[in-house]
Amino acid sequence: MANLILLVIAVSVFGLMFAAYLSRWVLRHDTGSEAMQRISNAIKKGAEAFLRRQNRTILLLALVLAVLLFIGYGFIRSHRDFDPVGSSLELATWITISFVFGALCSVFAGYVGMWISIRSNIRTAHAALSSLNEALRIALRGGAVSGLLVVSMSLLGVAGLYALVHSFSPVDPARIPLLIVGYGFGASFVALFAQLGGGIYTKAADVGADLVGKVEAGIPEDDPRNPAVIADLVGDNVGDCAGRGADLFESTAAENIGAMILGASLAMSAEKAGMGFSMGVIGVIMFPLIARAFGIIASIVGIMMVKLDKEEKMDPMTALNRGYYVAVILAMIAFGLATYWFLNSPSAPDAWWHFFLCGIVGVLTSVGFVYITQYYTEYKYRPVKGIAEASKTGPATNIIAGFSVGLECTALPTLVMGAALLAAYYLGRSSGLPNAGLFGTAVATMGMLATAAYILAMDTFGPITDNAGGIVEMSQQPEHIRKKTDRLDAVGNTTKALTKGYAIGSAALAAFLLFQAYIDEVLQYSGKGHGFNFVVDLSKPVVFVGALLGAMLVFLFASLAIRAVGQAAQSIIAEVRRQYAPLPRENDIIQFPKDFEPEYGSCVDIVTKAALRQMVLPGLLVVLTPVVVGLAFKMFIVPGDELISAQAVAALLMVGTIGGILMALVLNNGGGAWDNAKKYIEAGAHGGKYLTMPDGKKIKNPTHAAAVVGDTVGDPFKDTAGPSLHVLIKLLSTITLVLAPLFI
Amino acid sequence: MANLILLVIAVSVFGLMFAAYLSRWVLRHDTGSEAMQRISNAIKKGAEAFLRRQNRTILLLALVLAVLLFIGYGFIRSHRDFDPVGSSLELATWITISFVFGALCSVFAGYVGMWISIRSNIRTAHAALSSLNEALRIALRGGAVSGLLVVSMSLLGVAGLYALVHSFSPVDPARIPLLIVGYGFGASFVALFAQLGGGIYTKAADVGADLVGKVEAGIPEDDPRNPAVIADLVGDNVGDCAGRGADLFESTAAENIGAMILGASLAMSAEKAGMGFSMGVIGVIMFPLIARAFGIIASIVGIMMVKLDKEEKMDPMTALNRGYYVAVILAMIAFGLATYWFLNSPSAPDAWWHFFLCGIVGVLTSVGFVYITQYYTEYKYRPVKGIAEASKTGPATNIIAGFSVGLECTALPTLVMGAALLAAYYLGRSSGLPNAGLFGTAVATMGMLATAAYILAMDTFGPITDNAGGIVEMSQQPEHIRKKTDRLDAVGNTTKALTKGYAIGSAALAAFLLFQAYIDEVLQYSGKGHGFNFVVDLSKPVVFVGALLGAMLVFLFASLAIRAVGQAAQSIIAEVRRQYAPLPRENDIIQFPKDFEPEYGSCVDIVTKAALRQMVLPGLLVVLTPVVVGLAFKMFIVPGDELISAQAVAALLMVGTIGGILMALVLNNGGGAWDNAKKYIEAGAHGGKYLTMPDGKKIKNPTHAAAVVGDTVGDPFKDTAGPSLHVLIKLLSTITLVLAPLFI
């Protein structure tokens, strides 16, 4: 076993070193003119200040929770016979250590991701002056630093903790995963607040800057005279980069641990049936880590392959896609090898390739999600065109059409997800091993997440190119340079939308895996063993009420997240109005003095404070609801139904997950569709941005104005509430995993 | 037993006769001036034409389904040992007969309800010329005809079918409810299409008339020059009256049968335990019908009590509330007597008052729902005020705020519902009888529905007063008359909102009851008996996928319903433009000739066709999804898991219900809040409808314009998709009840 762990650790260290190499490569590039640097420095300063303060708040909350966890496990819950370790204090110690470690790693990953992103943006902008290819590579490799860091660190963390427990405690290696579940919880705890805070920040700044700038002062978007414009650019970094980084960090961490728990169950029940694996129980437990390690290497190769042709005529998206396919194919080959190596049972010769097919199912699912997302959010297709068409009769019909598209777009992903789950389950079940169906679904999830590092690189590519565009715009570069960054920016928007589809798909599959891990854990802690038939029986009133609360939690959380954006935006608007108050006016129109220098810092400061204040309530709601239900519903425990509270929590988790997936699809795709309907009109459809009247006067096109309303409504949907729901889904899973022993 | 059935039939006949008396009373009143009659006749003609064509379409669909049901049960599904009757053909015959009978009754109830409503409106309008009290009484009694008819007919239908089966078939009386479940399905099948078609009609006409009239032609609402204005008034009748009537008809029918099935189970298991009821098994089976019969009488007394004080200073709402409280108190007293009489078991002396308390829980739940609905939709409170405030920064922030309110308002009702379910369950469980928990929740539902006739009268009161106001407006009556009808109209808006809250609350409780009936039925048909532990185990992938599909169904259905309104509205807009095309224009503004007479009929005709076409797809989606899942998932049946398909359908049903309740709350209350935010501004808040400029010129207030956008968005939410979701919830329950034997 030591060798396997060492291999995993070695690959993750290699991943980290490669991230360091890429970051040095990015930093070697030139940082451009002074004008560019001034803007970039303002962004950097704002982003770092926000992240520092946000991290302080989050770590404080995490500290409180760590203390509560330690007290809860060490002193309140008494030791039980079936606990994996000998004493309450030891259990409390491992759980708390892994929680704190997970939280710290997540904070670190988010911070470093943003650190390199705010340094890549200006270098991308400067490279665009000479070469699109170079700009593309800087942006992608800057994003890849984040991607590699996140995936490698999550792997290193899990493997390291496993090794740590193994060397200090005499616990059965197959039960170690139960002790390190806290790592996933720590990571998702941080991710929830990072995504929420960042999401509120970015959209409050965006909506606030737009409303007060475009609507009240009549100045264009990204205009340097708008005091909120730097806050808006900062938002791209703290929302999209740091938030998404933390999100995928916990995805991979939680999924690793969940798959290890299920693998341990499978291997042990196979051994009992006399069908042991050739690499033993430990081989199966290590399989998820090995598969992930191979995925890192495949992603690195893919990333290094990306470049444009010599004439730079190629669509940058094609280059990115080519790299992705290379990564996918390599990852799948490696995945096949790993299944053959670790999931081989001499008495079930078909098992390994059944699991390999499960992995393929996972990959196909992610491809399916990506295509469906494209269909619903790109203006080539019916949905976005319909929204643009509906804008002709005003903002109301635009909203109705967009909302209808959002609701509709839940159907296909649900069917894909359902088919994938059932296919993987039945592949696993027909593998020849006993009870291998659930492990099949776990393997599908691993397949889907195999290229997570590449996906994350593409995702962070988005805000880097977005910022590069902003820097080029604000430092007033010539038209042909802007065209180049615009091309990159358009690609960045596409990758951002696609990776959101990927994130929700992987969250859905991972959630199902984590439910099973939860059930497994409940059985282990309650000493019922695998023979016991633990069911999550919705027909019991207590369980049904748990399910009801889970679905409601999603709705309430989305409401709070959306409202938070509105309230934080109000504080920005007030500040900009304060700055504009002393300016001279003619006919109520502001006459900006030539030397007007807005105070960017105060806006950054205000939105920072507002976002941090607003993120606390929805965040705590998610953390506390399952805890309260789990503990309060213990009052319904009766003889013969000792696990009723654990069942109610499971129902909360599962139905909350279903609701969360659907709501996130509505919010993400609805928002994306509105955004692109506006862009479609700006590209000239239905009259474009301005109409020319018979007398030659140009007037604003009301159809475009209607589409702008939809776009603004979609902002908090797709960039605050939607992505936060991905994290909510996983936080629910990890928190129930960590606290399961308290509910029984 | 014969006596009990006779009592029930006698009371329901009495209810019908009383409805006939009320309708004669209403018709005796004067129909006013010729101008009024012209408008009223146009409404009448349009409404009757729509309903005739809609009924033809619906009955055709029902006929196809009846044939399929008969073939499916009579020829495809082979007879099983545990079927309640001796042959497939007999089973098929009873199920088909009860389905057809339910469908016919539902069509009839909807038709008569609308028939009286379109005759009450003009009489209310004319009475308002002299006496507010008289107008109030006509409107309420007109509504009561509908209410009494619906409730009495559903009772008569169930009791009559029961008697019919009992006299023609030797089947065990306790298993008769299984044979008549088709009645509820027939009723909800019709209700779904009636509510959908009516809802699409009403909002397509409303949105179409507004967009083309106010926005394009610049004429006020309800202006007689708008060709779509009669279609709009017709819509109030066909959407709110006929739709809601069919909705509550099937609520009470389905709930009656479901409660009878659960009662039979309870009574039989009590007898087995030697704790039989003093009125025997039949007494318990008849209890739901008796309780409902008492409720009819209580409602009649309440309705007859409603009148204003002599000076007519009293708020009409107070008068309605007083009548409601009388009905509630009487119903509760009668409910207590009924529990004492029928649910008395000598060996469990506490049982009857435990069940009585369950009934009280049901009543309190309905009161809770009504208060929560008021909080979220009236402009006295924070949510609506917040939306109005957000309108100051434009339509986008108005939409964001309203959507956030809609999402938020799911929380409190969920908590109330959860508490009610658990309380009733534990009251039942502690009654001293074995397995009485679920019956406790059924009794709570009965308590909630006890005053359904009164609630329905208040609900139909809404469109009657709305139409009366429209008639008074269009026939240009003096200001003080309009004030009177405006007072009634405002009350009507409140009652409509409150009854929507009531409808969703009762749908939720009734759904839980119907799940249990479904499970009971599956056990009976599969011959597993009550000892068998049928679970709806969400942790099985097949069941989880069923749940996922159920939630998705709700989202997709809402999308289709909302989009249908948009598309039908487009056809109205095109028709009005066609009529306006030849009119003279100055500066693109239409100059209406003095003698301009729009062609109302063509608009009515077009929206009729559009609504009927658009209702088919979403309707069939709801009907087919559970059938397809139930039949297709039979492929996952393996030895030891024979009921997996039935489980998956149960999960689809339950999670679909949870999703449906939450989504309906979002749509109903969000829509209501947007509506009232607009009214709040029109009442003078944030500057009112018009702003006076420094130079004395009046301009439109942009805050009001923003609120109008929200109101228009809310229209299809609250009047099409939301109410249709209530029916969807119940249709899912009844269709699974009817088809359960096919899934196992």
CSV table of N, CA and C in Angstrom, one decimal, chain A residues 41-91:
chain,number,residue,atom,x,y,z
A,41,ASN,N,-3.0,47.2,-11.8
A,41,ASN,CA,-2.7,47.2,-10.4
A,41,ASN,C,-3.9,47.5,-9.5
A,42,ALA,N,-4.8,48.4,-10.0
A,42,ALA,CA,-6.0,48.7,-9.3
A,42,ALA,C,-6.8,47.4,-9.1
A,43,ILE,N,-6.9,46.6,-10.2
A,43,ILE,CA,-7.7,45.4,-10.0
A,43,ILE,C,-7.0,44.5,-9.0
A,44,LYS,N,-5.7,44.4,-9.1
A,44,LYS,CA,-4.9,43.5,-8.2
A,44,LYS,C,-5.1,43.9,-6.8
A,45,LYS,N,-5.0,45.2,-6.5
A,45,LYS,CA,-5.2,45.7,-5.2
A,45,LYS,C,-6.6,45.3,-4.6
A,46,GLY,N,-7.6,45.6,-5.4
A,46,GLY,CA,-8.9,45.4,-5.0
A,46,GLY,C,-9.2,43.9,-4.7
A,47,ALA,N,-8.7,43.1,-5.7
A,47,ALA,CA,-9.0,41.6,-5.6
A,47,ALA,C,-8.3,41.1,-4.3
A,48,GLU,N,-7.0,41.5,-4.1
A,48,GLU,CA,-6.3,41.0,-3.0
A,48,GLU,C,-6.9,41.4,-1.7
A,49,ALA,N,-7.3,42.7,-1.7
A,49,ALA,CA,-7.9,43.2,-0.4
A,49,ALA,C,-9.2,42.4,-0.1
A,50,PHE,N,-10.0,42.2,-1.1
A,50,PHE,CA,-11.3,41.5,-0.9
A,50,PHE,C,-11.0,40.1,-0.4
A,51,LEU,N,-10.1,39.4,-1.1
A,51,LEU,CA,-9.8,38.0,-0.7
A,51,LEU,C,-9.2,37.9,0.7
A,52,ARG,N,-8.4,38.8,1.0
A,52,ARG,CA,-7.8,38.8,2.4
A,52,ARG,C,-8.9,38.9,3.4
A,53,ARG,N,-9.8,39.9,3.2
A,53,ARG,CA,-10.8,40.1,4.2
A,53,ARG,C,-11.8,38.9,4.2
A,54,GLN,N,-12.1,38.4,3.0
A,54,GLN,CA,-13.1,37.3,2.9
A,54,GLN,C,-12.5,36.1,3.6
A,55,ASN,N,-11.2,35.8,3.3
A,55,ASN,CA,-10.6,34.7,4.0
A,55,ASN,C,-10.6,34.8,5.5
A,56,ARG,N,-10.3,36.0,5.9
A,56,ARG,CA,-10.4,36.2,7.4
A,56,ARG,C,-11.7,35.8,7.9
A,57,THR,N,-12.8,36.3,7.3
A,57,THR,CA,-14.1,36.0,7.8
A,57,THR,C,-14.4,34.5,7.7
A,58,ILE,N,-14.0,33.9,6.6
A,58,ILE,CA,-14.3,32.5,6.4
A,58,ILE,C,-13.6,31.6,7.4
A,59,LEU,N,-12.3,32.0,7.6
A,59,LEU,CA,-11.5,31.2,8.5
A,59,LEU,C,-12.0,31.3,9.9
A,60,LEU,N,-12.5,32.5,10.3
A,60,LEU,CA,-13.0,32.7,11.6
A,60,LEU,C,-14.3,31.7,11.8
A,61,LEU,N,-15.1,31.8,10.8
A,61,LEU,CA,-16.3,30.9,10.8
A,61,LEU,C,-15.9,29.4,10.9
A,62,ALA,N,-14.9,29.1,10.1
A,62,ALA,CA,-14.4,27.7,10.1
A,62,ALA,C,-13.8,27.3,11.5
A,63,LEU,N,-13.1,28.3,12.1
A,63,LEU,CA,-12.5,28.0,13.4
A,63,LEU,C,-13.6,27.7,14.4
A,64,VAL,N,-14.7,28.5,14.4
A,64,VAL,CA,-15.8,28.3,15.3
A,64,VAL,C,-16.4,26.9,15.1
A,65,LEU,N,-16.5,26.5,13.8
A,65,LEU,CA,-17.1,25.2,13.5
A,65,LEU,C,-16.2,24.1,13.9
A,66,ALA,N,-14.9,24.3,13.8
A,66,ALA,CA,-13.9,23.3,14.2
A,66,ALA,C,-14.0,23.0,15.7
A,67,VAL,N,-14.1,24.1,16.4
A,67,VAL,CA,-14.2,23.9,17.9
A,67,VAL,C,-15.5,23.2,18.2
A,68,LEU,N,-16.6,23.6,17.5
A,68,LEU,CA,-17.9,22.9,17.8
A,68,LEU,C,-17.8,21.4,17.4
A,69,LEU,N,-17.1,21.1,16.3
A,69,LEU,CA,-17.0,19.7,15.9
A,69,LEU,C,-16.2,18.9,16.9
A,70,PHE,N,-15.1,19.6,17.4
A,70,PHE,CA,-14.3,18.9,18.4
A,70,PHE,C,-15.0,18.6,19.6
A,71,ILE,N,-15.8,19.6,20.1
A,71,ILE,CA,-16.5,19.4,21.3
A,71,ILE,C,-17.6,18.4,21.1
A,72,GLY,N,-18.3,18.5,20.0
A,72,GLY,CA,-19.4,17.6,19.7
A,72,GLY,C,-19.0,16.1,19.7
A,73,TYR,N,-17.9,15.9,19.0
A,73,TYR,CA,-17.4,14.5,18.9
A,73,TYR,C,-16.6,14.0,20.1
A,74,GLY,N,-15.9,15.0,20.7
A,74,GLY,CA,-15.0,14.6,21.8
A,74,GLY,C,-15.7,14.5,23.1
A,75,PHE,N,-16.7,15.3,23.3
A,75,PHE,CA,-17.2,15.4,24.6
A,75,PHE,C,-18.7,15.1,24.7
A,76,ILE,N,-19.5,15.5,23.7
A,76,ILE,CA,-20.9,15.3,23.8
A,76,ILE,C,-21.4,13.9,23.3
A,77,ARG,N,-20.9,13.6,22.2
A,77,ARG,CA,-21.3,12.2,21.7
A,77,ARG,C,-20.4,11.2,22.4
A,78,SER,N,-21.0,10.2,23.0
A,78,SER,CA,-20.2,9.3,23.7
A,78,SER,C,-19.7,8.2,22.7
A,79,HIS,N,-18.6,7.6,23.1
A,79,HIS,CA,-18.0,6.5,22.3
A,79,HIS,C,-18.9,5.4,22.1
A,80,ARG,N,-19.0,4.8,20.8
A,80,ARG,CA,-19.8,3.7,20.6
A,80,ARG,C,-18.9,2.5,20.1
A,81,ASP,N,-19.5,1.3,20.2
A,81,ASP,CA,-18.8,0.1,19.9
A,81,ASP,C,-18.3,0.1,18.4
A,82,PHE,N,-19.1,0.7,17.5
A,82,PHE,CA,-18.7,0.5,16.1
A,82,PHE,C,-17.9,1.7,15.6
A,83,ASP,N,-17.5,2.6,16.4
A,83,ASP,CA,-16.7,3.7,15.9
A,83,ASP,C,-15.4,3.1,15.4
A,84,PRO,N,-14.8,3.8,14.4
A,84,PRO,CA,-13.6,3.2,13.8
A,84,PRO,C,-12.4,3.3,14.6
A,85,VAL,N,-12.4,4.2,15.6
A,85,VAL,CA,-11.2,4.3,16.5
A,85,VAL,C,-11.7,4.1,17.9
A,86,GLY,N,-10.7,4.0,18.8
A,86,GLY,CA,-10.9,3.5,20.2
A,86,GLY,C,-11.5,4.5,21.1
A,87,SER,N,-11.4,5.8,20.9
A,87,SER,CA,-11.9,6.7,21.8
A,87,SER,C,-12.6,7.9,21.2
A,88,SER,N,-13.5,8.6,21.9
A,88,SER,CA,-14.1,9.8,21.4
A,88,SER,C,-13.1,10.8,21.0
A,89,LEU,N,-12.1,11.0,21.9
A,89,LEU,CA,-11.2,12.1,21.6
A,89,LEU,C,-10.4,11.8,20.3
A,90,GLU,N,-10.0,10.6,20.1
A,90,GLU,CA,-9.3,10.3,18.9
A,90,GLU,C,-10.2,10.6,17.6
A,91,LEU,N,-11.4,10.2,17.7
A,91,LEU,CA,-12.3,10.4,16.6
A,91,LEU,C,-12.4,11.9,16.4
